[in-house]
Structure formats: structure tokens, C-alpha cells
Amino acid sequence: MTSTSTSSRIAPLESASKQPRRSIQKLLEPMDRIAANCTRILGTAHGQFEQDGQSYFLPRYLHIGRKGGGDMMRVGIFATIHGDEPEGALALVRFMELLAERPEVGEGYGIFIYPLCNPTGFEDNTRHARSGKDLNREFWRDSTESEVQTLESEIRSQAFDGIITLHSDDTSDGLYGFVRGAVLSEHLLKPALLEAGRFLPRNHRERIDGFEARHGIIHSGYPGMLQAAPDANRPPFEITLETPHLAPVHRQVDALVAALKTILTEYRYLQAIGQNI
Ligand SMILES: [Zn+2]
């Protein structure tokens, strides 16, 4: 899947001194290649929208894992909702490689990967979308932002068992995460932070980002952040992973991949135990 944006158009003179836009095509190229070479991964484009005469879409890669013991578990992974935090998307390239090379990692799962939730912000290297909005404060608030509407409709229609979002925080010197939704979220984040801790230190502060935290875990969140629908029948587990933005990128990538892998393994165990009771 390649970008449909006409990024080659001539920039207006007044913006000639600005940094050139980053390339969506370049970001998605390795993911498209993995999807093309793996029969279990399917790449599609969702929610096409227009901005300043250019067209954008939200890429989605769906990995259908080998059948496990029970029902297929559906997990949505979302990255780059803040355009200046592409580390999550880079981690998802590695994670998709892993899914393609080692089928046991994704066994029993349908994994819906949304690596680029804020394409205009990514191009501009800004937290906000080009509309000026912080998309991660717009969810389930009747937002008029196309990206948010598309993601809300995906979240609603796919009825995920788990929602994981990836962020990178330039005010934190260590890893931490938010948990919401199902009670077991914390039992997934704990081991995930432990495994990710092989690559980066954890943020052990008692307050992180204005929230009360315990060993890098926050039981709260911002209103309007990407999350399950408020009226969802069965709340999924919800985890937001935050890496320290100023750490070396390859370490952030390694930490996120380790955390994702751990969450899948732990959730599979918890489901298996639950089904045997
Ligand atoms: Zn963020």
C-alpha cells in the first residue's frame, strides 16, 4: 500500500524555508513489503480524506494468526496519533517482521495494526493534525476530524478484546504506561514493562504527566484519548505504552516490540486459564 498524497507538488514560496514534509510512502514501504510477502498479513487503506487538496488515508494491516485453542482474540494496535512520535510505527515494522517470521507469536490472534493514525501530523512533524487538533483528545466527543471518525468506526465495528496505543513522551526519562478498561489490563502491562525494561529504564516517579503513578503504571487518562467506545458491551483491555522520546530510537523500538510480544503471550495464557475454569 502506498501513499496517495501528491507530496511531489511544488510547495508554495512562503513555506520554502520550512522543513520538507516527511514521506508517508517511505514510512509504509517496509510494512507494505512485509504484507506482500506474508500470506497472513493483509494491508488495506481506510477512511480516505482530503486536506489542502491532497488525499490521505489511514493504513491498516491485518494479521490473521494460526488458529489457537480457543476463539480468535482481536487486538487493535494504534500508533502515531501524535504525528511527531513515529517511534511506534517503526516498532510496528519490527513487530510485523516478527509476526511474519514466527507464527507462534500471533497464534490465536487477529491483530489489527494502525501504524499511522495522524498522517498529516506525521508529514509536518507536529503533535497535532494539520487541522490544529490534538486527535488524542477528540475520541467519543462527536469529533469532526476524519481520522478520529474512521478510528471510532473501526473500534466499534471490530469489537476488540484489547486496544494498545503507542506513544513517545519527551518529558519522561523512562518507560511507563496507562491502563484502562478490563481489570486484567494491569496484569498485562506489568510483565510488558518488565520485558521492555531490558532495553530502557522505567519511570518510577510518583507523578507522571500530571497523573498519580505506581512503578510506571497510571490508572487514569486524558478525556478524549483513543479508547474503547464508552458504551461497549464488554470492555476490552486497554494499554497505552509510553517510551522516553529522547532515548535512542532503536531502544524504543526494541522496548515496544518486547512489550507487545509479552502482552500477546500473557493475554493468551489468561484466556486459556479463563476458558478452563
Ligand atoms: Zn503521544
CSV table of C-alpha atoms and ligand atoms in Angstrom, one decimal:
chain,number,residue,atom,x,y,z
A,1,MET,CA,0.0,0.0,0.0
A,2,THR,CA,1.5,3.3,-0.9
A,3,SER,CA,0.6,6.9,-0.1
A,4,THR,CA,-2.0,8.6,-2.4
A,5,SER,CA,-0.8,12.0,-1.3
A,6,THR,CA,0.7,14.2,-4.0
A,7,SER,CA,3.7,15.0,-1.9
A,8,SER,CA,5.7,15.9,-5.0
A,9,ARG,CA,3.6,19.0,-5.6
A,10,ILE,CA,5.5,22.3,-5.6
A,11,ALA,CA,5.5,23.9,-2.2
A,12,PRO,CA,4.3,27.5,-2.0
A,13,LEU,CA,7.0,30.1,-1.8
A,14,GLU,CA,6.2,31.2,1.8
A,15,SER,CA,6.9,27.7,3.1
A,16,ALA,CA,10.1,27.3,1.1
A,17,SER,CA,12.2,27.8,4.2
A,18,LYS,CA,10.2,25.2,6.2
A,19,GLN,CA,11.5,21.7,6.6
A,20,PRO,CA,10.3,19.4,3.7
A,21,ARG,CA,7.4,17.2,4.6
A,22,ARG,CA,8.2,13.7,5.8
A,23,SER,CA,7.3,10.9,3.4
A,24,ILE,CA,4.4,8.6,4.3
A,25,GLN,CA,5.3,6.4,1.4
A,26,LYS,CA,8.8,5.8,2.9
A,27,LEU,CA,7.3,5.0,6.3
A,28,LEU,CA,4.9,2.5,4.9
A,29,GLU,CA,7.2,0.9,2.4
A,30,PRO,CA,8.7,-1.8,4.7
A,31,MET,CA,5.2,-2.6,6.1
A,32,ASP,CA,3.8,-3.0,2.6
A,33,ARG,CA,6.8,-5.2,1.7
A,34,ILE,CA,6.2,-7.5,4.7
A,35,ALA,CA,2.4,-7.7,3.9
A,36,ALA,CA,3.2,-8.5,0.3
A,37,ASN,CA,5.5,-11.4,1.3
A,38,CYS,CA,3.3,-12.9,4.1
A,39,THR,CA,0.0,-14.6,3.3
A,40,ARG,CA,-1.2,-14.0,6.8
A,41,ILE,CA,-0.9,-10.2,6.6
A,42,LEU,CA,-3.2,-8.0,4.6
A,43,GLY,CA,-2.7,-4.3,4.0
A,44,THR,CA,-5.7,-2.0,3.3
A,45,ALA,CA,-6.4,1.7,3.4
A,46,HIS,CA,-9.2,3.2,5.4
A,47,GLY,CA,-11.0,6.5,5.8
A,48,GLN,CA,-9.7,8.4,2.9
A,49,PHE,CA,-9.9,12.2,3.5
A,50,GLU,CA,-8.9,15.4,1.8
A,51,GLN,CA,-6.7,18.1,3.4
A,52,ASP,CA,-5.5,21.1,1.5
A,53,GLY,CA,-6.3,19.4,-1.8
A,54,GLN,CA,-4.3,16.3,-1.0
A,55,SER,CA,-5.8,13.0,-0.2
A,56,TYR,CA,-4.8,10.9,2.8
A,57,PHE,CA,-5.9,7.6,4.3
A,58,LEU,CA,-5.3,5.6,7.4
A,59,PRO,CA,-3.3,2.4,6.6
A,60,ARG,CA,-4.3,-0.8,8.3
A,61,TYR,CA,-2.5,-4.1,8.3
A,62,LEU,CA,-4.5,-7.2,9.5
A,63,HIS,CA,-2.6,-10.2,10.7
A,64,ILE,CA,-4.6,-13.4,10.9
A,65,GLY,CA,-2.7,-15.8,13.1
A,66,ARG,CA,-2.6,-19.5,13.1
A,67,LYS,CA,-5.6,-20.9,14.9
A,68,GLY,CA,-5.1,-21.3,18.6
A,69,GLY,CA,-7.0,-23.4,21.1
A,70,GLY,CA,-10.0,-21.0,21.7
A,71,ASP,CA,-11.9,-18.3,19.9
A,72,MET,CA,-9.8,-15.8,17.8
A,73,MET,CA,-8.7,-12.9,20.0
A,74,ARG,CA,-8.9,-9.5,18.4
A,75,VAL,CA,-6.4,-6.8,19.3
A,76,GLY,CA,-6.0,-3.3,17.8
A,77,ILE,CA,-2.7,-1.6,17.9
A,78,PHE,CA,-2.6,2.1,17.2
A,79,ALA,CA,0.5,4.4,16.6
A,80,THR,CA,1.5,7.9,15.5
A,81,ILE,CA,-1.7,9.5,16.7
A,82,HIS,CA,0.7,12.3,17.7
A,83,GLY,CA,2.4,13.0,14.4
A,84,ASP,CA,5.8,13.7,15.9
A,85,GLU,CA,6.0,10.3,17.6
A,86,PRO,CA,6.7,7.9,14.7
A,87,GLU,CA,8.7,5.5,17.0
A,88,GLY,CA,5.6,3.5,17.5
A,89,ALA,CA,5.2,3.0,13.7
A,90,LEU,CA,8.9,2.0,13.5
A,91,ALA,CA,8.3,-0.5,16.2
A,92,LEU,CA,5.3,-1.9,14.3
A,93,VAL,CA,7.6,-2.6,11.3
A,94,ARG,CA,9.7,-4.8,13.5
A,95,PHE,CA,6.7,-6.3,15.1
A,96,MET,CA,5.2,-7.2,11.7
A,97,GLU,CA,8.5,-8.8,10.8
A,98,LEU,CA,8.3,-10.9,13.9
A,99,LEU,CA,4.7,-11.9,13.2
A,100,ALA,CA,5.7,-12.9,9.7
A,101,GLU,CA,8.8,-14.9,10.8
A,102,ARG,CA,7.5,-16.5,13.9
A,103,PRO,CA,3.9,-17.7,13.5
A,104,GLU,CA,3.7,-18.7,17.2
A,105,VAL,CA,3.9,-15.0,18.3
A,106,GLY,CA,0.5,-14.2,16.8
A,107,GLU,CA,-1.1,-17.6,17.1
A,108,GLY,CA,-4.8,-17.4,18.0
A,109,TYR,CA,-4.9,-13.6,17.3
A,110,GLY,CA,-6.4,-11.3,14.7
A,111,ILE,CA,-4.1,-8.3,15.0
A,112,PHE,CA,-5.3,-5.0,13.5
A,113,ILE,CA,-2.3,-2.7,13.1
A,114,TYR,CA,-2.9,1.0,12.5
A,115,PRO,CA,0.7,2.4,12.3
A,116,LEU,CA,-0.2,5.9,11.1
A,117,CYS,CA,-3.3,7.4,12.8
A,118,ASN,CA,-2.2,11.0,12.1
A,119,PRO,CA,-0.8,11.2,8.6
A,120,THR,CA,-0.8,15.0,8.3
A,121,GLY,CA,0.9,15.5,11.6
A,122,PHE,CA,3.5,12.9,10.6
A,123,GLU,CA,4.2,14.7,7.4
A,124,ASP,CA,4.5,18.0,9.2
A,125,ASN,CA,6.4,16.5,12.2
A,126,THR,CA,3.8,18.0,14.6
A,127,ARG,CA,1.9,16.5,17.5
A,128,HIS,CA,-1.4,17.9,16.2
A,129,ALA,CA,-3.0,17.1,12.9
A,130,ARG,CA,-2.8,19.8,10.2
A,131,SER,CA,-6.3,20.9,11.3
A,132,GLY,CA,-4.7,22.1,14.6
A,133,LYS,CA,-6.4,19.5,16.7
A,134,ASP,CA,-4.7,17.0,19.1
A,135,LEU,CA,-6.5,13.9,17.8
A,136,ASN,CA,-5.8,12.1,21.1
A,137,ARG,CA,-8.3,14.4,22.9
A,138,GLU,CA,-11.1,14.0,20.4
A,139,PHE,CA,-12.4,10.5,20.9
A,140,TRP,CA,-16.1,9.8,21.6
A,141,ARG,CA,-16.9,13.6,21.6
A,142,ASP,CA,-18.6,13.9,18.3
A,143,SER,CA,-15.4,14.9,16.7
A,144,THR,CA,-15.5,16.2,13.1
A,145,GLU,CA,-11.9,15.1,12.4
A,146,SER,CA,-11.9,12.4,9.7
A,147,GLU,CA,-9.1,10.4,11.3
A,148,VAL,CA,-11.0,10.2,14.6
A,149,GLN,CA,-14.3,9.2,12.9
A,150,THR,CA,-12.5,6.5,10.9
A,151,LEU,CA,-10.8,5.1,14.0
A,152,GLU,CA,-14.0,5.3,16.1
A,153,SER,CA,-15.8,3.3,13.5
A,154,GLU,CA,-13.0,0.7,13.4
A,155,ILE,CA,-13.0,0.4,17.2
A,156,ARG,CA,-16.8,0.0,17.2
A,157,SER,CA,-17.1,-2.5,14.4
A,158,GLN,CA,-14.1,-4.7,15.2
A,159,ALA,CA,-15.2,-5.1,18.9
A,160,PHE,CA,-11.6,-5.6,20.1
A,161,ASP,CA,-10.7,-7.8,23.0
A,162,GLY,CA,-7.7,-5.5,23.5
A,163,ILE,CA,-6.6,-2.0,22.5
A,164,ILE,CA,-3.0,-1.0,22.6
A,165,THR,CA,-1.7,2.5,21.7
A,166,LEU,CA,1.9,3.5,21.3
A,167,HIS,CA,3.3,6.9,22.3
A,168,SER,CA,6.7,8.5,23.0
A,169,ASP,CA,7.0,11.2,25.7
A,170,ASP,CA,9.8,13.8,25.5
A,171,THR,CA,9.2,14.8,29.2
A,172,SER,CA,9.9,11.3,30.5
A,173,ASP,CA,13.3,9.7,31.1
A,174,GLY,CA,11.8,6.2,31.3
A,175,LEU,CA,9.1,3.8,30.2
A,176,TYR,CA,5.6,3.9,31.6
A,177,GLY,CA,2.0,3.1,30.7
A,178,PHE,CA,-1.7,3.8,31.2
A,179,VAL,CA,-4.2,1.1,31.9
A,180,ARG,CA,-8.0,1.4,31.4
A,181,GLY,CA,-10.9,-0.9,30.7
A,182,ALA,CA,-10.8,-4.5,31.8
A,183,VAL,CA,-9.2,-5.2,35.2
A,184,LEU,CA,-6.6,-7.5,33.7
A,185,SER,CA,-5.0,-4.6,31.8
A,186,GLU,CA,-2.7,-4.1,34.7
A,187,HIS,CA,-1.7,-7.8,34.7
A,188,LEU,CA,-0.7,-7.4,31.1
A,189,LEU,CA,1.2,-4.1,31.5
A,190,LYS,CA,3.3,-5.2,34.5
A,191,PRO,CA,5.1,-8.0,32.7
A,192,ALA,CA,5.2,-5.9,29.5
A,193,LEU,CA,7.1,-3.2,31.3
A,194,LEU,CA,9.4,-5.8,32.9
A,195,GLU,CA,10.3,-7.2,29.5
A,196,ALA,CA,10.7,-3.8,27.9
A,197,GLY,CA,12.9,-2.9,30.8
A,198,ARG,CA,15.6,-5.0,29.2
A,199,PHE,CA,16.1,-2.2,26.8
A,200,LEU,CA,15.1,1.0,28.6
A,201,PRO,CA,14.8,2.1,32.2
A,202,ARG,CA,11.3,2.6,33.8
A,203,ASN,CA,9.9,5.9,35.1
A,204,HIS,CA,9.4,5.2,38.8
A,205,ARG,CA,8.2,8.7,39.7
A,206,GLU,CA,5.1,9.1,41.8
A,207,ARG,CA,3.6,11.6,39.4
A,208,ILE,CA,4.0,11.2,35.6
A,209,ASP,CA,2.5,13.6,33.2
A,210,GLY,CA,0.3,15.1,36.0
A,211,PHE,CA,-1.1,11.7,37.0
A,212,GLU,CA,-0.5,9.6,40.1
A,213,ALA,CA,1.7,6.7,39.0
A,214,ARG,CA,3.0,3.5,40.7
A,215,HIS,CA,6.0,1.7,39.2
A,216,GLY,CA,5.3,3.3,35.9
A,217,ILE,CA,1.6,2.4,35.8
A,218,ILE,CA,-1.2,5.1,35.6
A,219,HIS,CA,-4.8,4.1,36.2
A,220,SER,CA,-6.3,7.1,34.6
A,221,GLY,CA,-6.0,9.0,31.4
A,222,TYR,CA,-7.0,12.1,29.4
A,223,PRO,CA,-10.6,12.6,28.4
A,224,GLY,CA,-10.9,12.1,24.7
A,225,MET,CA,-7.9,9.8,24.3
A,226,LEU,CA,-8.1,6.9,21.9
A,227,GLN,CA,-10.1,4.2,23.8
A,228,ALA,CA,-12.9,1.8,23.6
A,229,ALA,CA,-16.4,3.1,23.0
A,230,PRO,CA,-17.9,4.3,26.3
A,231,ASP,CA,-21.0,2.1,25.7
A,232,ALA,CA,-19.0,-1.1,24.7
A,233,ASN,CA,-20.8,-4.2,26.0
A,234,ARG,CA,-17.6,-6.0,27.1
A,235,PRO,CA,-14.8,-3.6,28.0
A,236,PRO,CA,-11.5,-4.7,26.3
A,237,PHE,CA,-8.2,-4.4,28.0
A,238,GLU,CA,-6.7,-1.0,27.2
A,239,ILE,CA,-3.0,-0.2,27.4
A,240,THR,CA,-1.1,2.9,26.4
A,241,LEU,CA,2.7,2.4,26.2
A,242,GLU,CA,5.0,5.4,26.5
A,243,THR,CA,8.7,5.3,25.7
A,244,PRO,CA,11.1,8.1,26.6
A,245,HIS,CA,11.3,10.1,23.4
A,246,LEU,CA,14.9,11.2,23.9
A,247,ALA,CA,16.2,7.7,24.2
A,248,PRO,CA,17.9,6.1,21.2
A,249,VAL,CA,15.2,5.1,18.7
A,250,HIS,CA,16.4,1.5,18.3
A,251,ARG,CA,16.0,1.1,22.1
A,252,GLN,CA,12.5,2.5,22.0
A,253,VAL,CA,11.7,0.1,19.1
A,254,ASP,CA,13.2,-2.9,21.0
A,255,ALA,CA,11.3,-2.0,24.1
A,256,LEU,CA,7.9,-1.6,22.4
A,257,VAL,CA,8.3,-4.9,20.4
A,258,ALA,CA,9.2,-6.7,23.7
A,259,ALA,CA,6.2,-5.2,25.4
A,260,LEU,CA,3.8,-6.1,22.5
A,261,LYS,CA,5.0,-9.6,22.4
A,262,THR,CA,4.7,-10.0,26.1
A,263,ILE,CA,1.1,-8.7,26.1
A,264,LEU,CA,0.0,-11.2,23.5
A,265,THR,CA,1.7,-14.1,25.4
A,266,GLU,CA,0.2,-13.1,28.7
A,267,TYR,CA,-3.3,-12.5,27.4
A,268,ARG,CA,-3.2,-15.8,25.6
A,269,TYR,CA,-2.4,-17.5,29.0
A,270,LEU,CA,-5.1,-15.6,30.9
A,271,GLN,CA,-7.7,-16.5,28.3
A,272,ALA,CA,-6.7,-20.2,28.4
A,273,ILE,CA,-6.9,-20.2,32.2
A,274,GLY,CA,-10.3,-18.5,32.0
A,275,GLN,CA,-11.7,-21.0,29.5
A,276,ASN,CA,-10.7,-23.9,31.7
A,277,ILE,CA,-12.5,-22.7,34.7
B,1,ZN,ZN,1.7,11.0,22.3
